[in-house]
Amino acid sequence: MFLAGQCPDRDVLWKRLVFLRDSSTAPQADRLKELLSFEGKVKDCLYKFDSTHALLMQRIGATYFHLADYGKAINYTTQAIDIINSNAGKPSVNIKDNIKNYYNLGWFYDSLGNVIEKFKAYDSCISMAMRLNSPDLYCVVSLRQKVEHFFDVGDYQGCINYSKLLEKVSQQYAERENRDRGSQYVLASLSLRVNALIKFKEYEAAEKILYDKIDECRKAGLKGYLCTIYQQLADLEIRKKDYEKAILNYDVAFKYANEVEDSISSVIILNNTGYDIFFKNLNQPDKAIAYCRRALAYNRNKHSGAMLDRFEALNVLNNLGSLYASKGRYDSASIYFQDALNQIKPGTTEQSLLNSSTEDFSRHKHMHYLSDLLLNKGDALIQQYRNSGKKTLLNEGIKVYKVADQLLDKIKYQQTELQSKLLWRSDSRRLYEHAIDVCFLQNNPTDAFYFFEKSRAVLLQDQLNEQHWSHEKDIHRQTQLEKGIRRLQDELISADKSSSHYSDIQDEIFSNEQELQRLRDVIKTGNPLYYQNFVEKNFITIKDVHDKILNDHQALVELFAGDSAIYALIITSQTASLQKFDKDSFDRLSDGYRNFISNQELLNTSFDKFTDLSGQLYRLIFKGIDLPEGRIIFSPDGKYFPFEALVVSRQPLTYFLDNHAVSYTYSARYLLNNFAVDPTFKSNTFMGFAPVQYENGLPELSGSDQSLQRLRNYFSNTTNFIRKDASKNNFLNEYYKYGIIQLYTHATDSGVVGEPMIYFSDSVLSLSDLLYEGKPSTRLVVLSACETANGKLYNGEGVFSFSRQFAALGIPTSVSNLWKVDNRSTYRITELFYKYLSRGLPSDVALQKAKKEFRKTISSKEQDMPSYWAASVVIGQSNAVISEKPSQWQWLALIGVILFLFLFLGIKKFRKR
């Protein structure tokens, strides 16, 4: 009873806490003293661990925050959260209080510069508000912080996704709490979404949003938002190359910015007008410099001279550096570039920026400003070399480009959405082209190989790294969430936007996306090797190619297609040479070559023209190169064309195929992946699919089932799905259990959903339907269907085809077709391929021999045309899939039989005696 008597009355304590919270007169130190006295008393109360106790902890935390003791602020706020979560469901606890507590926690972590924990807290705030259907201001502000962060780190798809949720929650807040304030957050969500849409070049969608909101903002007198709208309209006009209209829109935006005293917007408008319009498009550097210098002046505090926004200052200073470099004033350019780096921290260098921790790096806003700065500095060094001839500048330029590339790796690590990563990969093309060109000037194939490799299929390698360094259960859970999100997104398309069902689907998508993000964070933080393998420091070298790839191949040929030139890096066991040739000539010849070879009728009528054009293309690529006979690996840049059908000589007619077994790879690095099968999983040998007939009216593939049956001769253990059994579900449920998969079917490189599709007896398989379910036993997929090596081309990553998707699942090799193929020829070449494959030959050699035998045994001269035999290509690793050497167990069995025979004969001889 005595202890209870020491407790303050609960209601009295609650009112006192609210008074202290709302009071503007009591000093923070006095409040803290009183609050801490309550803390000691409440510990002995019967009502401890209820909402009053939680409020006391929250107020102590908030007071410590005002006193700048952020560590204790976080500690007490976390205690408040734990009290409520631990007692959720009790009538004395209001779970909604934690919405504010999580928001406060995020704010406190932000004060410490801990961005990772900040957004974990904001995510919890948002998730709880959504779950409790309580879209209050804390949830709205947390969402806005999240959307802005996505844009800052370049995750533009995440920005778009979350901006839609911000718009929805802001509308609910406007209806329930504060109409004016909620409406402004709706506008903020749309503004952020427009910025991201512009990055994705979705100009029509962005323009529609802007024009729909102009009248609303004018009527409400929202001059700040009108400033943003006209600024974004100007950005759109620049993309449409209407510079006069862009300048007019910037002028209107500038007027509104001055009226609301928005200095930062004024800085951005002046900077963009100068650099994006007068320099990049109108080639008036002096006028551009004048605008950028005005922007710099606007960004300085009139009293202290300090920068108002250091990241906007960084961008302006970077642009000034680039402008002075264009005028040949390299000393001034260098000063501006260093001043730009100093905005991060005085004395910052490229290397110190790169060496910053993940946590420090995540604090930087506008990541594209940093990457642009390094790229512009590298370009300025190369411009200076071209004017002075000083070769040390080339070495300095290469160093800066390498730092810029590694910076892009760090940026990529912070992004979650594939589309955002693809955009950054596309934007990085300028870096790799400039770096490779410097290597050409230096005759430096070693560094050139580094940039060649970093220019291709990096995201594919990331997927494989993730599978390698993550637990199977985590990957499986990730796949299930991705499937659920995709199903809900499909459901959302057909749902009525005004219905509660539509809103429920949105909430469920958000919940799944949050869980997916939490899972990804767990994978990242729980495995110390994960980050190390995403930001690689020890990269593949030419020596690795010699030691690990060319031990059984004769050459590796990599191509890079820049905006102004094509580069070819050819590595043999003896040499490494870097070639540069005219892009227009290459494009003309390669486009013509593809057009001829995939068109049987055109090839028949103009064969001489084809051989001439094909020979020109061969000589353009391999001019002065003595390519050794044997196995050659190609790593193309962009869409494939078959090197096998290049004409090496017209008298006699000799194709590249005649002297070379060819395979194609996404990158040299891909060939070094270990695709070892889980030894605990016993796989079957061969699975074949032949629907023959299709429900959607596609032509019947008669004879495909018979060809599939003939393939049984090459394997001891086969399973074939024919006609109705060759369904999509049977394929998805079974394919990963088999070592080799054969598909005889139809396909297209751009189906109704805009992505590659394969047809089964009952339905179609879209590229996005193929998700990782577990480590496959499959070593080889043979896609005997049209255009299965084709798909959408993403600059910097390559073609997203079924071959690539199977590779991303951990299947090292595929055989795919580049164009629509003749059925009978396909069956024959496929059967010959398996004949040689079953003898233990590597897949590229097996396909070469199959094509050569097909050409020798054809019944008509027409079938000797490359359109009949050149479509199928080996992509990925080209190792032997079937070993003709006895396995360890076969050797043991053989030894056992021999021992048994010796024992049997010995016993028999003993009995005779």
CSV table of N, CA, C and O in Angstrom, one decimal, residues 124-179:
chain,number,residue,atom,x,y,z
A,124,SER,N,8.0,1.7,-40.2
A,124,SER,CA,7.1,1.2,-39.2
A,124,SER,C,5.9,2.1,-38.9
A,124,SER,O,4.8,1.7,-38.7
A,125,CYS,N,6.2,3.4,-39.0
A,125,CYS,CA,5.2,4.4,-38.8
A,125,CYS,C,4.1,4.3,-39.9
A,125,CYS,O,2.9,4.2,-39.6
A,126,ILE,N,4.6,4.2,-41.2
A,126,ILE,CA,3.6,4.1,-42.3
A,126,ILE,C,2.9,2.8,-42.2
A,126,ILE,O,1.6,2.7,-42.4
A,127,SER,N,3.6,1.7,-42.0
A,127,SER,CA,3.0,0.4,-41.9
A,127,SER,C,1.9,0.3,-40.8
A,127,SER,O,0.8,-0.2,-41.1
A,128,MET,N,2.2,0.8,-39.7
A,128,MET,CA,1.2,0.8,-38.6
A,128,MET,C,0.0,1.7,-38.9
A,128,MET,O,-1.2,1.3,-38.7
A,129,ALA,N,0.2,2.8,-39.5
A,129,ALA,CA,-0.9,3.7,-39.8
A,129,ALA,C,-1.8,3.1,-40.9
A,129,ALA,O,-3.0,3.2,-40.8
A,130,MET,N,-1.2,2.4,-41.9
A,130,MET,CA,-1.9,1.7,-42.9
A,130,MET,C,-2.7,0.6,-42.3
A,130,MET,O,-3.9,0.4,-42.6
A,131,ARG,N,-2.1,-0.2,-41.4
A,131,ARG,CA,-2.8,-1.4,-40.8
A,131,ARG,C,-4.0,-1.0,-40.0
A,131,ARG,O,-5.0,-1.6,-39.9
A,132,LEU,N,-3.8,0.2,-39.3
A,132,LEU,CA,-4.9,0.6,-38.4
A,132,LEU,C,-5.8,1.6,-39.1
A,132,LEU,O,-6.7,2.2,-38.4
A,133,ASN,N,-5.6,1.8,-40.4
A,133,ASN,CA,-6.5,2.7,-41.1
A,133,ASN,C,-6.5,4.1,-40.5
A,133,ASN,O,-7.6,4.7,-40.2
A,134,SER,N,-5.3,4.6,-40.2
A,134,SER,CA,-5.2,5.9,-39.4
A,134,SER,C,-4.2,6.8,-40.2
A,134,SER,O,-3.1,6.9,-39.7
A,135,PRO,N,-4.6,7.3,-41.3
A,135,PRO,CA,-3.6,8.1,-42.1
A,135,PRO,C,-3.5,9.5,-41.5
A,135,PRO,O,-4.0,10.5,-42.0
A,136,ASP,N,-2.7,9.6,-40.4
A,136,ASP,CA,-2.5,10.9,-39.8
A,136,ASP,C,-1.3,11.7,-40.4
A,136,ASP,O,-0.7,11.2,-41.3
A,137,LEU,N,-1.0,12.8,-39.8
A,137,LEU,CA,0.0,13.7,-40.4
A,137,LEU,C,1.4,13.0,-40.3
A,137,LEU,O,2.2,13.2,-41.2
A,138,TYR,N,1.6,12.2,-39.2
A,138,TYR,CA,2.9,11.6,-39.1
A,138,TYR,C,3.1,10.6,-40.2
A,138,TYR,O,4.2,10.4,-40.7
A,139,CYS,N,2.1,9.8,-40.6
A,139,CYS,CA,2.2,8.9,-41.7
A,139,CYS,C,2.4,9.6,-43.0
A,139,CYS,O,3.3,9.2,-43.8
A,140,VAL,N,1.7,10.7,-43.2
A,140,VAL,CA,1.9,11.5,-44.5
A,140,VAL,C,3.3,12.0,-44.6
A,140,VAL,O,3.9,11.9,-45.7
A,141,VAL,N,3.8,12.6,-43.5
A,141,VAL,CA,5.2,13.2,-43.6
A,141,VAL,C,6.2,12.1,-43.8
A,141,VAL,O,7.2,12.3,-44.5
A,142,SER,N,6.0,11.0,-43.1
A,142,SER,CA,7.0,9.9,-43.3
A,142,SER,C,7.0,9.4,-44.7
A,142,SER,O,8.0,9.1,-45.3
A,143,LEU,N,5.8,9.3,-45.3
A,143,LEU,CA,5.7,8.9,-46.7
A,143,LEU,C,6.4,9.9,-47.6
A,143,LEU,O,7.1,9.5,-48.6
A,144,ARG,N,6.2,11.2,-47.4
A,144,ARG,CA,6.9,12.2,-48.2
A,144,ARG,C,8.4,12.0,-48.1
A,144,ARG,O,9.1,12.1,-49.1
A,145,GLN,N,8.9,11.8,-46.9
A,145,GLN,CA,10.3,11.6,-46.7
A,145,GLN,C,10.8,10.4,-47.5
A,145,GLN,O,11.9,10.5,-48.1
A,146,LYS,N,10.0,9.4,-47.5
A,146,LYS,CA,10.4,8.2,-48.2
A,146,LYS,C,10.4,8.4,-49.7
A,146,LYS,O,11.4,8.0,-50.4
A,147,VAL,N,9.4,9.1,-50.2
A,147,VAL,CA,9.4,9.4,-51.7
A,147,VAL,C,10.6,10.3,-52.1
A,147,VAL,O,11.2,10.0,-53.1
A,148,GLU,N,10.9,11.3,-51.3
A,148,GLU,CA,12.0,12.2,-51.6
A,148,GLU,C,13.3,11.4,-51.6
A,148,GLU,O,14.2,11.6,-52.4
A,149,HIS,N,13.4,10.5,-50.6
A,149,HIS,CA,14.7,9.7,-50.5
A,149,HIS,C,14.8,8.8,-51.7
A,149,HIS,O,15.9,8.7,-52.3
A,150,PHE,N,13.7,8.2,-52.2
A,150,PHE,CA,13.8,7.3,-53.4
A,150,PHE,C,14.4,8.1,-54.6
A,150,PHE,O,15.2,7.7,-55.3
A,151,PHE,N,13.9,9.4,-54.7
A,151,PHE,CA,14.3,10.2,-55.8
A,151,PHE,C,15.8,10.6,-55.7
A,151,PHE,O,16.6,10.5,-56.6
A,152,ASP,N,16.2,10.9,-54.4
A,152,ASP,CA,17.6,11.3,-54.2
A,152,ASP,C,18.6,10.3,-54.5
A,152,ASP,O,19.6,10.6,-55.0
A,153,VAL,N,18.2,9.0,-54.2
A,153,VAL,CA,19.2,7.9,-54.5
A,153,VAL,C,19.0,7.3,-55.9
A,153,VAL,O,19.7,6.3,-56.2
A,154,GLY,N,18.1,7.9,-56.7
A,154,GLY,CA,18.0,7.5,-58.1
A,154,GLY,C,17.1,6.3,-58.2
A,154,GLY,O,17.0,5.7,-59.3
A,155,ASP,N,16.3,5.9,-57.2
A,155,ASP,CA,15.3,4.8,-57.3
A,155,ASP,C,14.0,5.4,-57.8
A,155,ASP,O,13.1,5.5,-57.0
A,156,TYR,N,14.0,5.8,-59.0
A,156,TYR,CA,12.8,6.5,-59.6
A,156,TYR,C,11.6,5.7,-59.6
A,156,TYR,O,10.5,6.2,-59.5
A,157,GLN,N,11.7,4.4,-59.8
A,157,GLN,CA,10.5,3.5,-59.8
A,157,GLN,C,9.9,3.5,-58.4
A,157,GLN,O,8.7,3.5,-58.2
A,158,GLY,N,10.8,3.4,-57.4
A,158,GLY,CA,10.3,3.4,-56.0
A,158,GLY,C,9.6,4.7,-55.7
A,158,GLY,O,8.6,4.8,-55.0
A,159,CYS,N,10.2,5.8,-56.3
A,159,CYS,CA,9.6,7.1,-56.1
A,159,CYS,C,8.2,7.2,-56.6
A,159,CYS,O,7.2,7.7,-56.0
A,160,ILE,N,8.0,6.6,-57.8
A,160,ILE,CA,6.7,6.6,-58.5
A,160,ILE,C,5.7,5.8,-57.6
A,160,ILE,O,4.6,6.2,-57.4
A,161,ASN,N,6.1,4.6,-57.2
A,161,ASN,CA,5.2,3.7,-56.5
A,161,ASN,C,4.8,4.3,-55.2
A,161,ASN,O,3.6,4.3,-54.8
A,162,TYR,N,5.7,4.8,-54.4
A,162,TYR,CA,5.4,5.4,-53.1
A,162,TYR,C,4.7,6.7,-53.2
A,162,TYR,O,3.9,7.1,-52.4
A,163,SER,N,4.9,7.5,-54.3
A,163,SER,CA,4.2,8.7,-54.5
A,163,SER,C,2.7,8.5,-54.7
A,163,SER,O,1.8,9.3,-54.3
A,164,LYS,N,2.3,7.4,-55.3
A,164,LYS,CA,0.9,7.0,-55.5
A,164,LYS,C,0.3,6.7,-54.1
A,164,LYS,O,-0.9,7.1,-53.8
A,165,LEU,N,1.0,6.0,-53.2
A,165,LEU,CA,0.5,5.8,-51.9
A,165,LEU,C,0.5,7.1,-51.1
A,165,LEU,O,-0.5,7.3,-50.4
A,166,LEU,N,1.4,8.0,-51.3
A,166,LEU,CA,1.4,9.3,-50.6
A,166,LEU,C,0.2,10.1,-51.1
A,166,LEU,O,-0.5,10.7,-50.2
A,167,GLU,N,-0.2,10.0,-52.3
A,167,GLU,CA,-1.3,10.7,-52.8
A,167,GLU,C,-2.6,10.2,-52.2
A,167,GLU,O,-3.5,11.0,-51.7
A,168,LYS,N,-2.7,8.9,-52.1
A,168,LYS,CA,-3.9,8.3,-51.5
A,168,LYS,C,-4.0,8.6,-50.0
A,168,LYS,O,-5.1,9.0,-49.6
A,169,VAL,N,-2.9,8.5,-49.3
A,169,VAL,CA,-3.0,8.7,-47.8
A,169,VAL,C,-3.2,10.2,-47.6
A,169,VAL,O,-4.0,10.6,-46.6
A,170,SER,N,-2.7,11.1,-48.4
A,170,SER,CA,-2.9,12.5,-48.2
A,170,SER,C,-4.3,12.9,-48.5
A,170,SER,O,-4.9,13.8,-47.8
A,171,GLN,N,-4.9,12.3,-49.5
A,171,GLN,CA,-6.4,12.5,-49.7
A,171,GLN,C,-7.2,12.1,-48.5
A,171,GLN,O,-8.2,12.8,-48.1
A,172,GLN,N,-6.9,10.9,-47.9
A,172,GLN,CA,-7.6,10.5,-46.8
A,172,GLN,C,-7.4,11.4,-45.6
A,172,GLN,O,-8.4,11.8,-44.9
A,173,TYR,N,-6.2,11.9,-45.4
A,173,TYR,CA,-5.9,12.9,-44.4
A,173,TYR,C,-6.7,14.2,-44.6
A,173,TYR,O,-7.2,14.8,-43.6
A,174,ALA,N,-6.8,14.6,-45.8
A,174,ALA,CA,-7.5,15.8,-46.2
A,174,ALA,C,-9.0,15.7,-45.8
A,174,ALA,O,-9.6,16.6,-45.3
A,175,GLU,N,-9.6,14.5,-46.1
A,175,GLU,CA,-11.0,14.3,-45.8
A,175,GLU,C,-11.3,14.2,-44.3
A,175,GLU,O,-12.3,14.6,-43.9
A,176,ARG,N,-10.3,13.6,-43.6
A,176,ARG,CA,-10.6,13.3,-42.2
A,176,ARG,C,-10.1,14.4,-41.2
A,176,ARG,O,-10.7,14.6,-40.1
A,177,GLU,N,-9.0,15.0,-41.6
A,177,GLU,CA,-8.3,15.9,-40.6
A,177,GLU,C,-8.2,17.4,-41.1
A,177,GLU,O,-8.8,18.3,-40.5
A,178,ASN,N,-7.5,17.6,-42.1
A,178,ASN,CA,-7.1,19.0,-42.5
A,178,ASN,C,-7.1,19.1,-44.1
A,178,ASN,O,-6.2,18.6,-44.7
A,179,ARG,N,-8.2,19.6,-44.6
A,179,ARG,CA,-8.3,19.6,-46.1
A,179,ARG,C,-7.2,20.4,-46.8
A,179,ARG,O,-6.6,19.9,-47.7
